[in-house]
mmCIF file of C-alpha atoms in Angstrom:
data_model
loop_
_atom_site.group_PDB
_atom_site.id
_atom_site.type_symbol
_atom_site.label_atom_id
_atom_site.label_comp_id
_atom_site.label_asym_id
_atom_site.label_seq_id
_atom_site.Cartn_x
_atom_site.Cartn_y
_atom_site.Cartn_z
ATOM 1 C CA UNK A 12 -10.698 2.927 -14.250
ATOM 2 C CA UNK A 13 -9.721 4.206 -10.644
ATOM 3 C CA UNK A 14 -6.519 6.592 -10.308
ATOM 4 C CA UNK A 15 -4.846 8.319 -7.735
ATOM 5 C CA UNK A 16 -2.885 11.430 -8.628
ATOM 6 C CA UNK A 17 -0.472 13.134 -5.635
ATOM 7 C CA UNK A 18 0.864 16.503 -6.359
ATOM 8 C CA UNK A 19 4.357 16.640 -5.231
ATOM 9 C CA UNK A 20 7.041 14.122 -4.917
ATOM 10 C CA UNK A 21 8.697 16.050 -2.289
ATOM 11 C CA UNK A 22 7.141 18.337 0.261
ATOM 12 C CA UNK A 23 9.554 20.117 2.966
ATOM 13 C CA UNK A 24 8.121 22.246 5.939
ATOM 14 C CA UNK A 25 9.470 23.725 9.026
ATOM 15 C CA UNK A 26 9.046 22.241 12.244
ATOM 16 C CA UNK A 27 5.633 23.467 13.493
ATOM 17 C CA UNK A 28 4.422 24.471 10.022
ATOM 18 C CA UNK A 29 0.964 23.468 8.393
ATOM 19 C CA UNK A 30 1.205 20.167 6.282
ATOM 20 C CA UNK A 31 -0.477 19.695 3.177
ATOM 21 C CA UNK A 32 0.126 16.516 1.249
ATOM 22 C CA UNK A 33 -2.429 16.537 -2.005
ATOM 23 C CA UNK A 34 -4.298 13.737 -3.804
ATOM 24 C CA UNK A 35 -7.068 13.591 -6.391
ATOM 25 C CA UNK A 36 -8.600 10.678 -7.616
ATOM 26 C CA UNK A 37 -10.453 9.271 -10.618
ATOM 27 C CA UNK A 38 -13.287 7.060 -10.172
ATOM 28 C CA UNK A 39 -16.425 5.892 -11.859
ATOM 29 C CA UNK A 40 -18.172 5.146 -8.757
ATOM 30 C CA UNK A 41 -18.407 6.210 -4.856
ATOM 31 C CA UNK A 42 -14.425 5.566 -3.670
ATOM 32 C CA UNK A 43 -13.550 4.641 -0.776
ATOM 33 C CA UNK A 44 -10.288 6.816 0.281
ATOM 34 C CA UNK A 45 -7.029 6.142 2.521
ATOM 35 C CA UNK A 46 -3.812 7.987 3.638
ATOM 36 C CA UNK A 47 -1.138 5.368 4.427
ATOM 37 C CA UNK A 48 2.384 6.631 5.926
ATOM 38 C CA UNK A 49 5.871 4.801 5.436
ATOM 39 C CA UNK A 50 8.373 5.308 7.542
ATOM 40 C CA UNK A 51 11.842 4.974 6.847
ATOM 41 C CA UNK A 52 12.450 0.866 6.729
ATOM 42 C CA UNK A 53 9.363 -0.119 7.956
ATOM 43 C CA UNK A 54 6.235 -1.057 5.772
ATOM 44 C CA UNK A 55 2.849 0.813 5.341
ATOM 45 C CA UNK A 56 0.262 2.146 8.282
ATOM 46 C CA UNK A 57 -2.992 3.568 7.888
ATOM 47 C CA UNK A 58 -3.576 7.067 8.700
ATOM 48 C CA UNK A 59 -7.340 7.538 8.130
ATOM 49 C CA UNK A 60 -9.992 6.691 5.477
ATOM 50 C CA UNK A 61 -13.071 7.871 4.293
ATOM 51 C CA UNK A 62 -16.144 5.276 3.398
ATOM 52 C CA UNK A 63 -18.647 7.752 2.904
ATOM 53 C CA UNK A 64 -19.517 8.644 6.378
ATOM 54 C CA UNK A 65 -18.301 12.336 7.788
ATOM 55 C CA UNK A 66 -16.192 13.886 4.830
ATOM 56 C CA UNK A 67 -13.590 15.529 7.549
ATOM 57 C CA UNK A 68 -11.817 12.702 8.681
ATOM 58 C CA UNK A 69 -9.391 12.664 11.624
ATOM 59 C CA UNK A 70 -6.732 10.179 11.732
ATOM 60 C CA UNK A 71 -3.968 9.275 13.848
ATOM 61 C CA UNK A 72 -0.966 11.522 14.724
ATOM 62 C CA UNK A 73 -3.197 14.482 14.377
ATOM 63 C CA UNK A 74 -3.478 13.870 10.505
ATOM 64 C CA UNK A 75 -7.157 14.984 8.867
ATOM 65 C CA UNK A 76 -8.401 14.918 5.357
ATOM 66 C CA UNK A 77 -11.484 16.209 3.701
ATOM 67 C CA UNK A 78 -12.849 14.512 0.997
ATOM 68 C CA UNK A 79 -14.098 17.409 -1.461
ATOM 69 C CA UNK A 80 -16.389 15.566 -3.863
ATOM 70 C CA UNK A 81 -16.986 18.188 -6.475
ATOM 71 C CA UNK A 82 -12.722 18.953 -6.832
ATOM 72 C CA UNK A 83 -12.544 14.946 -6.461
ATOM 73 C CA UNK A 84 -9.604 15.699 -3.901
ATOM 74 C CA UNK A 85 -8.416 14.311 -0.871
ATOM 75 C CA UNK A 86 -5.734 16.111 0.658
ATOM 76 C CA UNK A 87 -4.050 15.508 3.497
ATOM 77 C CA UNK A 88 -3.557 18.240 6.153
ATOM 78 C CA UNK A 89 -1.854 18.541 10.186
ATOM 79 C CA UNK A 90 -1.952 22.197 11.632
ATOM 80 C CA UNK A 91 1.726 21.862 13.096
ATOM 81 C CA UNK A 92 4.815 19.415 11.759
ATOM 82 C CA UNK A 93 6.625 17.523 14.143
ATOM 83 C CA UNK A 94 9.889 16.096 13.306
ATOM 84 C CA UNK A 95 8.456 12.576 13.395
ATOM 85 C CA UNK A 96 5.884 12.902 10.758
ATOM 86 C CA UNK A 97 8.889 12.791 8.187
ATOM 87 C CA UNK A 98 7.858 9.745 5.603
ATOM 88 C CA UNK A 99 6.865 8.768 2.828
ATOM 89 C CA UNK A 100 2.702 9.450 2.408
ATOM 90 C CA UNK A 101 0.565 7.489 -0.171
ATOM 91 C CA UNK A 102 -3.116 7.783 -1.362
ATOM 92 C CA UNK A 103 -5.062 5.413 -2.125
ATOM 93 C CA UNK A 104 -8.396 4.383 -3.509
ATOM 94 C CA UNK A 105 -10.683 1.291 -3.475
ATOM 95 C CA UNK A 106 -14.147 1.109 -5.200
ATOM 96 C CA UNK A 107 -17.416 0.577 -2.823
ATOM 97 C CA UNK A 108 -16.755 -3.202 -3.299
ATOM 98 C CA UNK A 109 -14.930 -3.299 -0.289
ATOM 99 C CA UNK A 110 -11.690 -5.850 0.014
ATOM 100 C CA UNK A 111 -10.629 -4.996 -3.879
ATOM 101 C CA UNK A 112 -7.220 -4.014 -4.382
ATOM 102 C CA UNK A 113 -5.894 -0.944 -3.880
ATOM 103 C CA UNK A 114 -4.475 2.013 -5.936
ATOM 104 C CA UNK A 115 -1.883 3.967 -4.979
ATOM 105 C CA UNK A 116 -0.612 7.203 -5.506
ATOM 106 C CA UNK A 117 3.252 7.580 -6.447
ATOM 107 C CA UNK A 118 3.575 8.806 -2.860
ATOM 108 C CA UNK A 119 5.087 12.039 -1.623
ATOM 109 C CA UNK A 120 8.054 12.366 0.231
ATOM 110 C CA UNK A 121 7.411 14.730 3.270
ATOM 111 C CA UNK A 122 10.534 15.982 5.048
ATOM 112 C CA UNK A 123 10.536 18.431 8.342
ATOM 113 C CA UNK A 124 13.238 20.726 9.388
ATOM 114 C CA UNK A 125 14.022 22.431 12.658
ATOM 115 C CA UNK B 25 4.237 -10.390 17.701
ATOM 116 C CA UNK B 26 3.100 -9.258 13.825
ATOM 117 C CA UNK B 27 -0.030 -9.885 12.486
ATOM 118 C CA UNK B 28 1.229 -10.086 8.944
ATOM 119 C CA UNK B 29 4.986 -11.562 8.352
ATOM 120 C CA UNK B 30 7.095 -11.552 5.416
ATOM 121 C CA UNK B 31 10.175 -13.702 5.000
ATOM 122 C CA UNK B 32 13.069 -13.090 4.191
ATOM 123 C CA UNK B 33 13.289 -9.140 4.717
ATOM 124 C CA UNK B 34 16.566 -8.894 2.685
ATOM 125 C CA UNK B 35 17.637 -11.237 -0.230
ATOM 126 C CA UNK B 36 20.184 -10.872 -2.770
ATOM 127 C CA UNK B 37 19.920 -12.934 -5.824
ATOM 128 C CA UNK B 38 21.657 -13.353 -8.986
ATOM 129 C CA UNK B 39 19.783 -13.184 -12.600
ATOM 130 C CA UNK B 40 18.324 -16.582 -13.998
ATOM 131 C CA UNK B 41 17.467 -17.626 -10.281
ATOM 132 C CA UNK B 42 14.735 -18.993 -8.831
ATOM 133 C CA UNK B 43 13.057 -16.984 -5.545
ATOM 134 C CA UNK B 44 9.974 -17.053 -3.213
ATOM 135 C CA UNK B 45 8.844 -14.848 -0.850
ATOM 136 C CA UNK B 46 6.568 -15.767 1.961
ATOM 137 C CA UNK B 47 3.837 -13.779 3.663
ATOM 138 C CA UNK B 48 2.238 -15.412 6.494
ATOM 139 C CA UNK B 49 -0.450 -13.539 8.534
ATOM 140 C CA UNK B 50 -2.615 -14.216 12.162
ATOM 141 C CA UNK B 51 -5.417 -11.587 11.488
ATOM 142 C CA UNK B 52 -7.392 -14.783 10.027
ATOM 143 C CA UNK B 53 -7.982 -12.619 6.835
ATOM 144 C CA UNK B 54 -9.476 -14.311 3.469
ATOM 145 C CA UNK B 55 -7.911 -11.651 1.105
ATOM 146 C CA UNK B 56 -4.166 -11.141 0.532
ATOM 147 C CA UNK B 57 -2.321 -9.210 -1.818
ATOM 148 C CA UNK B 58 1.370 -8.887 -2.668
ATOM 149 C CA UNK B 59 2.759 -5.525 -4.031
ATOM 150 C CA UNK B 60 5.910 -4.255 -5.145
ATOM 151 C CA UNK B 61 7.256 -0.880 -4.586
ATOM 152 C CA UNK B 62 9.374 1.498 -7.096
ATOM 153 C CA UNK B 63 10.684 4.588 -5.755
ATOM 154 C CA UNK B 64 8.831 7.250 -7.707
ATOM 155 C CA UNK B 65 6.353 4.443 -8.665
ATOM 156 C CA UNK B 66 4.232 3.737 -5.461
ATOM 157 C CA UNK B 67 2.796 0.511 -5.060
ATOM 158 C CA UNK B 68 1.429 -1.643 -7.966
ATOM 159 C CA UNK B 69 -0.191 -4.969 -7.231
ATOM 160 C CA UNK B 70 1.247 -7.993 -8.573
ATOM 161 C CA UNK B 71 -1.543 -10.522 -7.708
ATOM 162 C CA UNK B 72 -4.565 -10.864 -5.306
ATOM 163 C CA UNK B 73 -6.327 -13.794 -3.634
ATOM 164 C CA UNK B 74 -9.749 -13.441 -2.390
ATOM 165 C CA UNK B 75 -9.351 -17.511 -1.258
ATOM 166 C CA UNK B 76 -7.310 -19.936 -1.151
ATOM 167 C CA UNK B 77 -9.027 -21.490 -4.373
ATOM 168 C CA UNK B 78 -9.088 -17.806 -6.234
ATOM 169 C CA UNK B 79 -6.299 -16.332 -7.401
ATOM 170 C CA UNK B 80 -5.890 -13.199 -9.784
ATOM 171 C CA UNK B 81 -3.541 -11.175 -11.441
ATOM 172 C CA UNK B 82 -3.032 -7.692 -10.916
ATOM 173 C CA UNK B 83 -1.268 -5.032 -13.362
ATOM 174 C CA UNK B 84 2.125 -6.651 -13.404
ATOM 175 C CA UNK B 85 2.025 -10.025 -12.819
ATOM 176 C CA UNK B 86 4.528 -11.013 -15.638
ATOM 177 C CA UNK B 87 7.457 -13.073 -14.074
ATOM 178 C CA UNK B 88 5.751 -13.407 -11.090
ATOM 179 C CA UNK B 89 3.844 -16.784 -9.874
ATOM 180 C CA UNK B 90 1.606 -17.185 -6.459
ATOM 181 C CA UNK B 91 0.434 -19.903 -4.256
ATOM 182 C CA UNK B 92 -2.320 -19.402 -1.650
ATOM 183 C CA UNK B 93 -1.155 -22.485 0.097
ATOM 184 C CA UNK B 94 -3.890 -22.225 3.135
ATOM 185 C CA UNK B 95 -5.782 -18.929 4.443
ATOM 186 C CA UNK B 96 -3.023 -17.756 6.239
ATOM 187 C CA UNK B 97 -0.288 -18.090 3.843
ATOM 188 C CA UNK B 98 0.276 -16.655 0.457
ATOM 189 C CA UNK B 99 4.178 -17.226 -1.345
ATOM 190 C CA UNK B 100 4.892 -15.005 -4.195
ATOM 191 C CA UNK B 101 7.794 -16.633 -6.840
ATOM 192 C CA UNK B 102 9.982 -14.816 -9.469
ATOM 193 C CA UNK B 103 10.145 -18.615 -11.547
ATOM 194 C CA UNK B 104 13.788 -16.695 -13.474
ATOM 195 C CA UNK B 105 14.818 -13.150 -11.215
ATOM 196 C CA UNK B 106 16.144 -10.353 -13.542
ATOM 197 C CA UNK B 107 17.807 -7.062 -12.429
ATOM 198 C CA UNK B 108 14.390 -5.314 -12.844
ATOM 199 C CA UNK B 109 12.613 -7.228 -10.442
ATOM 200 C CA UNK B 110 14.978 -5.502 -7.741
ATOM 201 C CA UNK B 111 12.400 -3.987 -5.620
ATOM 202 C CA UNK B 112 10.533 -3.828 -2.309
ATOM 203 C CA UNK B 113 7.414 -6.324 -2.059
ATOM 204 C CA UNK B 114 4.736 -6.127 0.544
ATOM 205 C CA UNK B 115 2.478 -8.342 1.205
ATOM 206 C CA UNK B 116 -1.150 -6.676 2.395
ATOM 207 C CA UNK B 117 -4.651 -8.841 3.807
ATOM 208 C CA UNK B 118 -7.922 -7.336 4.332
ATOM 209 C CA UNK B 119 -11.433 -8.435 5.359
ATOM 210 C CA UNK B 120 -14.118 -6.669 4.278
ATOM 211 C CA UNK B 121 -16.885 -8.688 6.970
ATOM 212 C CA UNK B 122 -15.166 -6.723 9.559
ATOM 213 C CA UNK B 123 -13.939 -3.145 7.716
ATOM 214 C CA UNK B 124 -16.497 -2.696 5.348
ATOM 215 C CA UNK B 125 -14.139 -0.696 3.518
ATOM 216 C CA UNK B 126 -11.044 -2.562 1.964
ATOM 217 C CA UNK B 127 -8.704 -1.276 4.263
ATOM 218 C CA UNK B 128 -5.614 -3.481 3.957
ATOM 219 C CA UNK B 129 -2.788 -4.360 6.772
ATOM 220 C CA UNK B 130 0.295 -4.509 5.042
ATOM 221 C CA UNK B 131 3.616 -6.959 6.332
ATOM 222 C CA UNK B 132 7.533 -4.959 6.993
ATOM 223 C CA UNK B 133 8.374 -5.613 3.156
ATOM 224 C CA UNK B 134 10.780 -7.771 1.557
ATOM 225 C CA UNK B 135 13.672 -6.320 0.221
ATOM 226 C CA UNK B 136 14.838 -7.780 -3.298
ATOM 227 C CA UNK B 137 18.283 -6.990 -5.205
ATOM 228 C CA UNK B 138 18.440 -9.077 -8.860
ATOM 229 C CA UNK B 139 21.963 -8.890 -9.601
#
């Protein structure tokens, strides 16, 4: 069975800090990975995802992730926090048979002072 | 104007009641998905529809009923709402023809209080 684990329920950082937001998965065959971000009120919005083409992946907002296949991670990373990137971040994986459902991480609450 | 749309966005009910939410969505999408969200849980999936004539449950479908009513609209119903139901539901679509990779577009969330 797929999992999704994210260390950290809470992550704080300065303004202009390095992010890190980490995930490792569990799964029996190739995954297919995604960072979605939550903003206060509002409902879920894809960052990036990895389907087994480039293993850096850039995303929106200046988000990347790497998928590291032999530490089954996928962490999250932006060089310098802004004040808007403060959300609620969730992994998530899908097996290769794309459209199943999706499953999430517990999420991690990312907040950014100035 | 949205591509996926859940109604209401707020509801307050009272124990022993019957409630549907609606998710409608314009991104012509043959999968949809409703959710609900825990704080310190994430998201778990409640049930999934691949068609309108195929409907499955997902890992907490218990109290929960759905109805896939055409392609573009998919009603999730709590048939007798108890406090622990109180939680935010999303409903999500994908289509893997034109993502090849189960990304899924998710509606603003319904917010549910059981009292």
């Amino acid at each position: 069975a797929q999992s999704v684990t994210q260390l950290g329920s809470h992550v704080s950082v300065s303004e202009g800090a390095l992010v890190l937001l980490r995930c490792n998965y569990s799964s029996s065959v190739p995954p297919y990975l995604f960072w979605y971000v939550q903003y206060p009120n509002q409902g879920l919005q894809l960052l990036l995802k990895y389907t087994s083409a480039a293993t850096l992946v850039k995303g929106i907002n200046g988000f990347e992730a790497e998928f590291k296949k032999s530490e089954t991670s996928f962490h999250l990373t932006k060089p310098s926090a802004h004040m808007s990137d403060a959300a609620e971040y969730f992994c998530a994986v899908s097996d290769n048979q794309a459209g199943t459902a999706l499953i999430f991480g517990k999420g991690t609450t990312l907040s950014v002072s100035s | 104007d949205a591509d996926v749309t859940q109604t209401p966005r707020n509801r307050i009910t009272k124990t022993g009641k019957r409630i549907m939410l609606e998710c409608s969505q314009t991104k012509g999408h043959d999968r949809m998905y409703w959710y609900r969200q825990d704080p310190g849980l994430g998201l778990r999936l409640i049930y999934y529809s691949f068609d309108v004539k195929d409907i499955n449950k997902g890992e907490i479908s218990d109290g929960y009923s759905v109805s896939r009513q055409a392609q573009a609209k998919f009603s999730l119903s709590l048939e007798s709402a108890i406090p622990n139901q109180t939680a935010l539901y999303f409903c999500a679509t994908s289509d893997p023809g034109t993502s090849g990779s189960g990304e899924q577009f998710f509606g603003p969330g319904t917010r549910l209080t059981v009292l």
